[in-house]
Short mmCIF file of C-alpha atoms and ligand atoms in Angstrom, two decimals:
data_model
loop_
_atom_site.label_atom_id
_atom_site.label_comp_id
_atom_site.label_asym_id
_atom_site.label_seq_id
_atom_site.Cartn_x
_atom_site.Cartn_y
_atom_site.Cartn_z
CA MET A 1 -5.50 34.25 30.46
CA PRO A 2 -4.89 30.56 29.82
CA HIS A 3 -7.49 28.24 31.29
CA LEU A 4 -7.85 24.47 31.49
CA ALA A 5 -8.99 22.90 28.24
CA PRO A 6 -12.77 22.42 28.01
CA GLU A 7 -14.02 19.03 29.15
CA ASN A 8 -16.28 16.89 26.96
CA THR A 9 -18.40 14.29 28.72
CA ASP A 10 -20.53 13.28 25.71
CA ILE A 11 -18.00 11.58 23.47
CA ASN A 12 -17.78 7.86 24.23
CA LEU A 13 -15.42 5.04 23.31
CA ALA A 14 -17.95 3.23 21.11
CA GLN A 15 -18.34 6.38 19.01
CA LEU A 16 -14.56 6.77 18.74
CA LYS A 17 -14.29 3.19 17.53
CA SER A 18 -17.09 3.34 14.96
CA ASP A 19 -16.90 6.91 13.67
CA PRO A 20 -13.86 8.80 15.00
CA TYR A 21 -13.64 11.21 12.07
CA SER A 22 -16.98 12.88 12.91
CA VAL A 23 -15.79 13.35 16.48
CA TYR A 24 -12.51 14.91 15.34
CA LYS A 25 -14.31 17.19 12.88
CA TYR A 26 -16.47 18.46 15.70
CA LEU A 27 -13.48 18.91 18.01
CA ARG A 28 -11.38 20.75 15.39
CA ALA A 29 -14.22 23.23 14.93
CA ASN A 30 -15.29 23.60 18.55
CA ALA A 31 -12.58 22.47 20.97
CA PRO A 32 -9.25 21.66 19.27
CA VAL A 33 -7.69 21.14 22.69
CA CYS A 34 -10.20 19.14 24.70
CA ARG A 35 -10.25 16.95 27.78
CA VAL A 36 -12.28 13.96 26.63
CA LYS A 37 -13.56 12.30 29.76
CA ALA A 38 -14.11 8.85 28.23
CA THR A 39 -10.41 8.59 27.36
CA GLY A 40 -9.04 10.34 30.46
CA ARG A 41 -6.82 12.32 28.12
CA THR A 42 -6.57 15.69 26.43
CA MET A 43 -7.07 15.39 22.70
CA LEU A 44 -5.14 17.57 20.25
CA THR A 45 -6.93 17.52 16.90
CA LYS A 46 -5.29 20.32 14.82
CA ALA A 47 -2.45 19.32 12.47
CA ALA A 48 -0.12 22.11 13.62
CA ASP A 49 -0.55 21.28 17.33
CA ILE A 50 0.00 17.56 16.76
CA LYS A 51 3.24 18.15 14.87
CA ALA A 52 4.45 20.71 17.42
CA ALA A 53 3.87 18.27 20.28
CA LYS A 54 5.65 15.34 18.60
CA ASP A 55 8.57 17.60 17.64
CA ASN A 56 8.98 18.72 21.26
CA PRO A 57 9.79 15.53 23.21
CA LYS A 58 11.23 17.53 26.12
CA VAL A 59 7.73 18.78 27.03
CA PHE A 60 5.69 16.04 25.35
CA SER A 61 7.51 12.94 26.54
CA SER A 62 7.03 9.38 25.37
CA ASN A 63 8.42 8.19 28.67
CA ASP A 64 5.33 6.93 30.40
CA PRO A 65 6.05 3.65 32.19
CA ASN A 66 2.58 3.53 33.76
CA THR A 67 0.69 2.40 30.70
CA PRO A 68 -0.78 -1.04 30.03
CA MET A 69 1.82 -1.32 27.28
CA ALA A 70 4.62 -2.05 29.76
CA ARG A 71 2.56 -4.84 31.31
CA ALA A 72 1.49 -6.27 27.93
CA PHE A 73 5.01 -6.24 26.48
CA GLN A 74 6.62 -7.22 29.82
CA ALA A 75 9.02 -4.38 29.13
CA HIS A 76 9.49 -0.64 29.09
CA THR A 77 9.81 -0.40 25.28
CA LEU A 78 11.58 2.05 22.98
CA MET A 79 8.24 3.59 22.05
CA ARG A 80 7.88 4.76 25.65
CA LYS A 81 11.39 6.17 26.04
CA ASP A 82 13.09 9.48 25.25
CA GLY A 83 16.55 10.77 24.45
CA ASP A 84 19.66 8.59 24.42
CA GLU A 85 17.89 5.58 25.88
CA HIS A 86 15.40 5.63 23.01
CA ARG A 87 18.05 6.41 20.40
CA SER A 88 20.37 3.52 21.30
CA GLU A 89 17.53 0.99 21.17
CA ARG A 90 16.23 2.36 17.86
CA MET A 91 19.72 2.54 16.32
CA ALA A 92 20.44 -1.07 17.28
CA MET A 93 17.76 -2.24 14.82
CA ALA A 94 18.49 0.41 12.18
CA PRO A 95 20.91 -1.57 9.97
CA ALA A 96 18.06 -3.95 9.08
CA PHE A 97 16.09 -0.91 7.81
CA SER A 98 18.87 0.71 5.73
CA PRO A 99 17.86 1.95 2.24
CA ARG A 100 20.59 -0.20 0.66
CA LEU A 101 19.35 -3.37 2.34
CA ILE A 102 15.75 -2.53 1.49
CA ARG A 103 16.69 -2.13 -2.16
CA ASP A 104 19.12 -5.05 -2.52
CA HIS A 105 17.74 -7.61 -0.11
CA TRP A 106 14.25 -7.01 1.23
CA GLN A 107 12.66 -5.87 -2.02
CA PRO A 108 13.66 -8.97 -4.07
CA LEU A 109 12.68 -11.23 -1.17
CA TYR A 110 9.32 -9.48 -0.65
CA GLN A 111 8.68 -9.70 -4.39
CA LYS A 112 9.00 -13.50 -4.17
CA LEU A 113 6.80 -13.66 -1.08
CA ALA A 114 4.15 -11.53 -2.78
CA GLU A 115 4.24 -13.78 -5.88
CA ASP A 116 3.69 -16.73 -3.62
CA TYR A 117 0.59 -15.29 -1.89
CA VAL A 118 -0.94 -13.68 -4.98
CA SER A 119 -0.49 -16.85 -7.09
CA LYS A 120 -2.66 -18.72 -4.59
CA LEU A 121 -5.63 -16.37 -5.07
CA PRO A 122 -8.40 -17.93 -7.19
CA ARG A 123 -9.30 -16.07 -10.36
CA GLY A 124 -12.96 -15.25 -11.03
CA GLU A 125 -14.08 -15.59 -7.42
CA VAL A 126 -14.96 -13.19 -4.63
CA VAL A 127 -12.18 -13.28 -2.05
CA ASP A 128 -11.87 -11.41 1.23
CA LEU A 129 -8.41 -9.91 0.78
CA PHE A 130 -8.02 -9.02 4.45
CA PRO A 131 -7.48 -12.55 5.81
CA ASN A 132 -6.42 -14.12 2.51
CA LEU A 133 -3.73 -11.69 1.45
CA ALA A 134 -3.15 -8.48 3.38
CA GLY A 135 -2.74 -10.07 6.84
CA PRO A 136 -0.52 -13.03 5.86
CA PHE A 137 1.66 -10.94 3.52
CA ALA A 138 2.28 -8.36 6.24
CA ALA A 139 3.05 -11.12 8.76
CA ARG A 140 5.47 -12.96 6.45
CA THR A 141 7.46 -9.88 5.43
CA LEU A 142 7.79 -8.74 9.04
CA ALA A 143 8.86 -12.21 10.18
CA SER A 144 11.54 -12.24 7.48
CA GLN A 145 12.92 -8.83 8.36
CA MET A 146 13.06 -9.57 12.06
CA GLY A 147 14.85 -12.90 11.43
CA MET A 148 12.04 -15.13 12.67
CA ALA A 149 10.91 -16.80 9.46
CA GLU A 150 10.07 -20.02 11.33
CA ALA A 151 7.08 -18.32 13.00
CA SER A 152 3.83 -19.06 11.15
CA ASP A 153 1.65 -16.32 9.64
CA ALA A 154 -1.09 -17.30 12.10
CA ASP A 155 1.21 -16.97 15.13
CA MET A 156 2.65 -13.66 13.95
CA GLN A 157 -0.85 -12.21 13.53
CA ARG A 158 -2.09 -13.62 16.83
CA TRP A 159 0.93 -12.26 18.74
CA SER A 160 0.50 -8.90 17.06
CA GLN A 161 -3.18 -8.62 17.95
CA THR A 162 -2.58 -9.87 21.49
CA LEU A 163 0.12 -7.26 22.11
CA ILE A 164 -2.09 -4.53 20.68
CA ASP A 165 -5.07 -5.60 22.79
CA GLY A 166 -2.87 -5.69 25.88
CA ALA A 167 -1.32 -2.29 25.17
CA GLY A 168 -4.82 -0.82 24.80
CA ASN A 169 -6.11 -2.50 27.97
CA PHE A 170 -6.54 0.73 29.90
CA GLY A 171 -9.00 -0.95 32.25
CA PHE A 172 -6.16 -3.33 33.23
CA ALA A 173 -8.47 -6.37 32.86
CA GLU A 174 -6.54 -9.57 33.70
CA LYS A 175 -7.90 -11.52 30.71
CA PHE A 176 -5.94 -9.46 28.17
CA PHE A 177 -2.74 -9.75 30.20
CA ASP A 178 -3.18 -13.53 30.55
CA ASP A 179 -3.27 -13.67 26.76
CA SER A 180 -0.27 -11.38 26.33
CA ASP A 181 1.69 -13.34 28.97
CA LEU A 182 1.12 -16.50 26.95
CA ALA A 183 2.15 -14.77 23.71
CA ASN A 184 5.26 -13.37 25.43
CA ALA A 185 6.24 -16.84 26.64
CA GLU A 186 5.90 -18.22 23.10
CA MET A 187 7.83 -15.36 21.54
CA ASN A 188 10.59 -15.42 24.16
CA ALA A 189 11.14 -19.16 23.63
CA LEU A 190 11.51 -18.60 19.89
CA PHE A 191 13.75 -15.56 20.36
CA GLU A 192 16.20 -17.63 22.42
CA THR A 193 16.80 -20.03 19.56
CA ILE A 194 17.06 -17.16 17.06
CA LEU A 195 19.68 -15.40 19.18
CA GLU A 196 21.80 -18.54 19.26
CA ARG A 197 21.50 -18.85 15.49
CA VAL A 198 22.39 -15.25 14.56
CA LYS A 199 25.41 -15.37 16.89
CA LYS A 200 26.77 -18.17 14.69
CA THR A 201 25.36 -17.33 11.24
CA PRO A 202 25.26 -13.74 9.96
CA ASP A 203 22.13 -12.61 8.12
CA ASN A 204 20.35 -9.33 7.31
CA SER A 205 17.79 -9.53 10.08
CA ALA A 206 16.95 -7.10 12.86
CA PHE A 207 18.06 -9.71 15.41
CA PHE A 208 21.49 -9.99 13.77
CA ALA A 209 21.78 -6.18 13.68
CA MET A 210 20.95 -5.90 17.38
CA VAL A 211 23.38 -8.62 18.49
CA ASN A 212 26.13 -6.72 16.64
CA ALA A 213 25.00 -3.18 17.50
CA GLU A 214 27.72 -0.53 17.89
CA ILE A 215 26.13 0.56 21.14
CA PRO A 216 25.10 -2.77 22.71
CA ILE A 217 21.62 -3.09 24.19
CA ALA A 218 20.30 -5.56 26.76
CA GLN A 219 18.79 -8.81 25.54
CA SER A 220 15.48 -7.86 27.14
CA GLN A 221 15.40 -4.75 24.93
CA MET A 222 16.20 -6.77 21.80
CA TYR A 223 13.13 -8.82 22.61
CA SER A 224 10.96 -5.78 23.26
CA ASN A 225 12.17 -4.06 20.05
CA VAL A 226 11.03 -7.06 18.01
CA LYS A 227 7.74 -7.15 19.90
CA ILE A 228 7.20 -3.48 19.02
CA ALA A 229 7.83 -4.32 15.38
CA ILE A 230 5.37 -7.24 15.62
CA GLY A 231 2.75 -5.06 17.33
CA GLY A 232 3.41 -2.08 15.03
CA GLY A 233 4.50 -3.56 11.70
CA ILE A 234 1.77 -6.05 10.76
CA ASN A 235 -1.60 -4.33 11.27
CA GLU A 236 -0.45 -1.13 9.60
CA PRO A 237 0.63 -2.40 6.17
CA ARG A 238 -2.33 -4.80 6.25
CA ASP A 239 -4.81 -2.02 6.99
CA ALA A 240 -3.09 0.38 4.61
CA LEU A 241 -3.34 -2.15 1.77
CA CYS A 242 -7.05 -2.77 2.36
CA THR A 243 -7.75 0.97 2.73
CA ILE A 244 -5.87 1.89 -0.45
CA LEU A 245 -7.53 -0.88 -2.48
CA PHE A 246 -10.93 0.28 -1.29
CA GLY A 247 -10.13 3.89 -2.22
CA LEU A 248 -8.93 2.89 -5.68
CA LEU A 249 -11.59 0.32 -6.55
CA ASP A 250 -14.40 2.57 -5.39
CA ASN A 251 -13.78 5.05 -8.22
CA PRO A 252 -13.40 4.18 -11.95
CA ALA A 253 -11.20 7.26 -12.54
CA HIS A 254 -8.77 6.00 -9.91
CA ILE A 255 -8.67 2.56 -11.49
CA ALA A 256 -7.99 4.05 -14.92
CA ALA A 257 -5.20 6.24 -13.56
CA VAL A 258 -3.24 3.45 -11.84
CA LYS A 259 -3.59 1.22 -14.89
CA ASP A 260 -2.34 4.03 -17.11
CA ASP A 261 0.71 5.04 -15.08
CA PRO A 262 2.30 3.25 -12.09
CA LYS A 263 3.31 6.60 -10.59
CA TRP A 264 -0.21 6.70 -9.16
CA PHE A 265 0.51 3.79 -6.81
CA SER A 266 2.77 6.02 -4.76
CA GLU A 267 0.13 8.76 -4.73
CA ALA A 268 -2.49 6.18 -3.73
CA PHE A 269 -0.35 5.04 -0.82
CA GLU A 270 0.05 8.56 0.63
CA GLU A 271 -3.61 9.38 0.03
CA GLY A 272 -4.76 6.10 1.59
CA ILE A 273 -2.88 6.55 4.84
CA ARG A 274 -3.85 10.24 4.97
CA TRP A 275 -7.49 9.31 4.49
CA VAL A 276 -7.56 6.57 7.15
CA ALA A 277 -4.41 6.58 9.29
CA PRO A 278 -3.59 2.97 10.31
CA ILE A 279 -2.28 4.23 13.68
CA GLN A 280 -4.73 6.96 14.54
CA VAL A 281 -3.48 8.31 17.88
CA SER A 282 -0.27 8.50 19.93
CA SER A 283 -0.03 9.44 23.59
CA ARG A 284 2.49 11.79 25.17
CA LEU A 285 3.06 12.76 28.81
CA VAL A 286 3.28 16.49 29.60
CA THR A 287 6.49 17.16 31.61
CA GLU A 288 5.96 20.85 32.35
CA ASP A 289 3.02 23.25 32.19
CA ILE A 290 2.49 24.54 28.65
CA VAL A 291 -0.18 26.59 26.90
CA VAL A 292 -1.67 25.39 23.61
CA ARG A 293 -4.35 27.60 21.97
CA ASP A 294 -4.92 29.40 25.25
CA CYS A 295 -5.45 26.13 27.10
CA LEU A 296 -3.18 25.21 29.97
CA LEU A 297 -1.82 21.67 29.78
CA GLN A 298 -0.46 20.75 33.18
CA GLN A 299 2.57 18.71 34.09
CA GLY A 300 1.42 15.09 34.44
CA ASP A 301 -1.43 15.39 31.92
CA THR A 302 -1.51 12.86 29.11
CA VAL A 303 -2.30 14.17 25.66
CA MET A 304 -3.50 12.19 22.70
CA THR A 305 -1.98 13.53 19.51
CA ILE A 306 -4.43 12.48 16.82
CA GLN A 307 -2.58 12.04 13.54
CA ALA A 308 -5.82 10.73 12.03
CA SER A 309 -7.34 14.15 12.63
CA ALA A 310 -4.26 15.94 11.23
CA GLY A 311 -4.92 14.22 7.89
CA HIS A 312 -8.44 15.70 7.77
CA ASP A 313 -7.66 19.18 9.10
CA GLU A 314 -9.60 21.74 6.99
CA GLU A 315 -6.68 24.17 7.25
CA VAL A 316 -4.54 21.70 5.28
CA HIS A 317 -6.97 19.65 3.17
CA GLU A 318 -10.22 20.36 1.37
CA ASN A 319 -12.83 17.58 1.70
CA GLY A 320 -10.44 15.52 3.79
CA GLU A 321 -13.09 12.84 4.32
CA VAL A 322 -12.87 11.88 0.63
CA PHE A 323 -10.19 9.54 -0.83
CA ASP A 324 -9.10 11.61 -3.81
CA LEU A 325 -6.16 10.21 -5.73
CA PHE A 326 -5.85 13.47 -7.65
CA ARG A 327 -5.72 15.87 -4.70
CA ALA A 328 -2.69 18.08 -5.05
CA LYS A 329 -1.47 17.98 -1.48
CA LYS A 330 -1.40 14.64 0.27
CA THR A 331 0.74 15.66 3.22
CA HIS A 332 -0.06 13.71 6.36
CA GLN A 333 1.36 12.77 9.71
CA SER A 334 0.38 9.12 9.53
CA PHE A 335 3.94 7.94 10.13
CA GLY A 336 4.23 10.25 13.15
CA ASN A 337 6.81 13.00 13.67
CA GLY A 338 9.87 13.66 15.78
CA PRO A 339 12.19 11.04 17.28
CA HIS A 340 9.60 8.24 17.17
CA PHE A 341 8.87 8.71 13.45
CA CYS A 342 7.96 5.25 12.11
CA GLN A 343 11.07 3.15 11.57
CA GLY A 344 9.27 1.01 8.98
CA THR A 345 8.21 3.86 6.65
CA HIS A 346 10.43 2.91 3.71
CA VAL A 347 9.73 -0.79 4.06
CA ALA A 348 5.97 -0.15 4.13
CA ARG A 349 6.12 2.07 1.03
CA MET A 350 8.30 -0.44 -0.82
CA MET A 351 6.12 -3.47 -0.07
CA LEU A 352 2.88 -1.82 -1.17
CA VAL A 353 3.90 0.78 -3.79
CA GLN A 354 6.64 -1.18 -5.53
CA ILE A 355 5.27 -4.67 -5.09
CA MET A 356 1.77 -5.52 -3.94
CA LEU A 357 -0.42 -2.85 -5.56
CA PRO A 358 1.13 -3.15 -9.07
CA MET A 359 1.10 -6.94 -8.80
CA LEU A 360 -2.61 -7.07 -7.96
CA PHE A 361 -3.59 -4.72 -10.79
CA ASP A 362 -1.39 -6.69 -13.16
CA ARG A 363 -2.85 -10.11 -12.23
CA PHE A 364 -6.46 -8.98 -11.82
CA PRO A 365 -6.86 -5.94 -14.09
CA ASN A 366 -10.66 -6.00 -13.87
CA MET A 367 -11.02 -6.68 -10.15
CA GLU A 368 -13.99 -5.03 -8.46
CA LEU A 369 -15.23 -4.39 -4.95
CA ALA A 370 -17.81 -7.15 -4.49
CA ASP A 371 -20.01 -5.12 -2.14
CA ARG A 372 -18.69 -1.76 -0.97
CA ASP A 373 -21.41 -1.45 1.69
CA ALA A 374 -20.43 -4.78 3.26
CA VAL A 375 -16.99 -3.40 4.16
CA ILE A 376 -16.83 -2.72 7.89
CA TRP A 377 -14.53 0.06 9.13
CA SER A 378 -13.51 -0.01 12.74
CA GLY A 379 -10.99 1.17 15.29
CA PHE A 380 -9.96 4.03 17.54
CA GLY A 381 -6.22 3.44 18.22
CA PHE A 382 -5.70 1.45 15.02
CA ARG A 383 -8.14 1.70 12.12
CA GLY A 384 -8.93 0.06 8.81
CA PRO A 385 -11.46 -2.18 7.07
CA LEU A 386 -12.18 -5.47 8.87
CA ASN A 387 -12.93 -7.19 5.56
CA LEU A 388 -12.43 -6.50 1.87
CA PRO A 389 -14.45 -8.75 -0.46
CA VAL A 390 -13.09 -8.29 -3.98
CA HIS A 391 -14.16 -10.03 -7.19
CA LEU A 392 -10.82 -11.08 -8.66
CA LYS A 393 -11.07 -10.72 -12.44
C1 HEM B 401 1.58 1.95 6.53
C2 HEM B 401 2.28 1.37 7.45
C3 HEM B 401 2.71 1.98 8.77
C4 HEM B 401 2.21 3.06 9.45
C5 HEM B 401 1.08 4.00 9.02
C6 HEM B 401 2.99 3.21 10.66
C7 HEM B 401 2.80 4.21 11.61
C8 HEM B 401 3.63 4.43 12.70
C9 HEM B 401 3.51 5.53 13.64
C10 HEM B 401 2.42 6.60 13.59
C11 HEM B 401 4.51 5.43 14.55
C12 HEM B 401 4.84 6.41 15.69
C13 HEM B 401 4.06 6.20 16.94
C14 HEM B 401 4.35 7.27 17.98
O1 HEM B 401 4.73 8.40 17.64
O2 HEM B 401 4.17 7.00 19.17
C15 HEM B 401 5.28 4.24 14.22
C16 HEM B 401 6.37 3.78 14.93
C17 HEM B 401 7.06 2.63 14.62
N1 HEM B 401 6.84 1.82 13.52
FE1 HEM B 401 5.47 2.06 12.06
N2 HEM B 401 3.92 2.21 10.71
C18 HEM B 401 3.80 1.43 9.57
C19 HEM B 401 4.55 0.33 9.21
C20 HEM B 401 5.60 -0.18 9.96
C21 HEM B 401 6.38 -1.34 9.59
C22 HEM B 401 6.16 -2.19 8.34
C23 HEM B 401 7.31 -1.52 10.58
C24 HEM B 401 8.37 -2.57 10.73
C25 HEM B 401 8.87 -3.22 9.71
C26 HEM B 401 7.12 -0.44 11.56
C27 HEM B 401 7.88 -0.27 12.68
C28 HEM B 401 7.74 0.77 13.58
C29 HEM B 401 8.59 0.92 14.77
C30 HEM B 401 9.73 0.01 15.20
C31 HEM B 401 8.14 2.09 15.42
C32 HEM B 401 8.69 2.67 16.72
C33 HEM B 401 9.69 3.76 16.42
C34 HEM B 401 10.22 4.44 17.68
O3 HEM B 401 9.54 4.47 18.72
O4 HEM B 401 11.31 5.01 17.58
N3 HEM B 401 6.08 0.35 11.13
N4 HEM B 401 4.71 3.65 13.08
#
């Protein structure tokens, strides 16, 4: 007989932020479907259940307008929509993400941008690559692709963090929404001028694609699409880059492998985001009663599908807590699954695998982690190192 999922009242938010992987390990072994009181949600921690939920949007809907995200973004965004409504908004931006454009336009441009940032790094010194490279590079590439190159790296990163903080403001504290309101006002003012420009001058940007979309979308949704890309396309490549560099530099065999054959950069990318998923969790709203592993999920429940946990599931990976460049199977769900599968997947792979990782190992072949124990890992919804001091040699 199905029963309600067990409730856990011990797990707390601080623990989820500092050491989520121990919590998920415990849950996978003891309560893979679990109502975690501190989050007010039912956590799914087994890889198969997470994929099944994301692949079944009819029962596990993204359409939840009652989240802080709508307030923070001042919009019901494509990430919180299903079906045709979601598809038309996603498709409107799609031309800016086409494989041809990535190859012929974004890759050469990103190569130049990377040269620019990497050439400014001082040789022979210890540099924190999080604020001095990974963050600005992710901000600049995203600004270019969206068609908002006039926004500064600092503004792009501030807007991104403000939107993320607002979307995670489940306590609905006014302070976070005051900040996101200000960021929205700044972004909206800029977007107005960009819209006028792309109406007159064609370019390859997401804004140009949306203005000329086959199925037109409202201006408000063009704005919210770009805000989703800002909130979801800067932290992730930044955190992925820092995570992958840590994983490589922490093991001499890994360093030797990538220097010997660039094919290992691609392997390092998949292993890095499997090991520490930059977006760790995604919520879905249950639209009809359904049983998962004998547990009854009721209509109206919210589940957290934990892709971070999928990447460590013992049924799929041995020693999942270890970054192992040479592991045979690096399958992961870190780009999500189903209709909301990350739209920036190919761009993210290109900018790190084809450009940034080889460039860094080429310019600084003997670089070293300056102090591995000084690296601070943090985050529940989004996760990565908060700093990455590297001796650039
Ligand atoms: C390593 C880097 C990245 C990771 C791990 C990542 C991860 C994800 C995940 C897990 C989702 C799905 C969330 C859900 O199911 O609710 C997602 C969605 C999305 N991502 Fe990424 N992302 C990355 C980079 C990027 C970049 C660079 C961009 C933009 C250039 C981007 C744009 C988007 C957009 C627009 C969506 C929403 C898609 C939709 O709802 O249809 N991402 N990403």
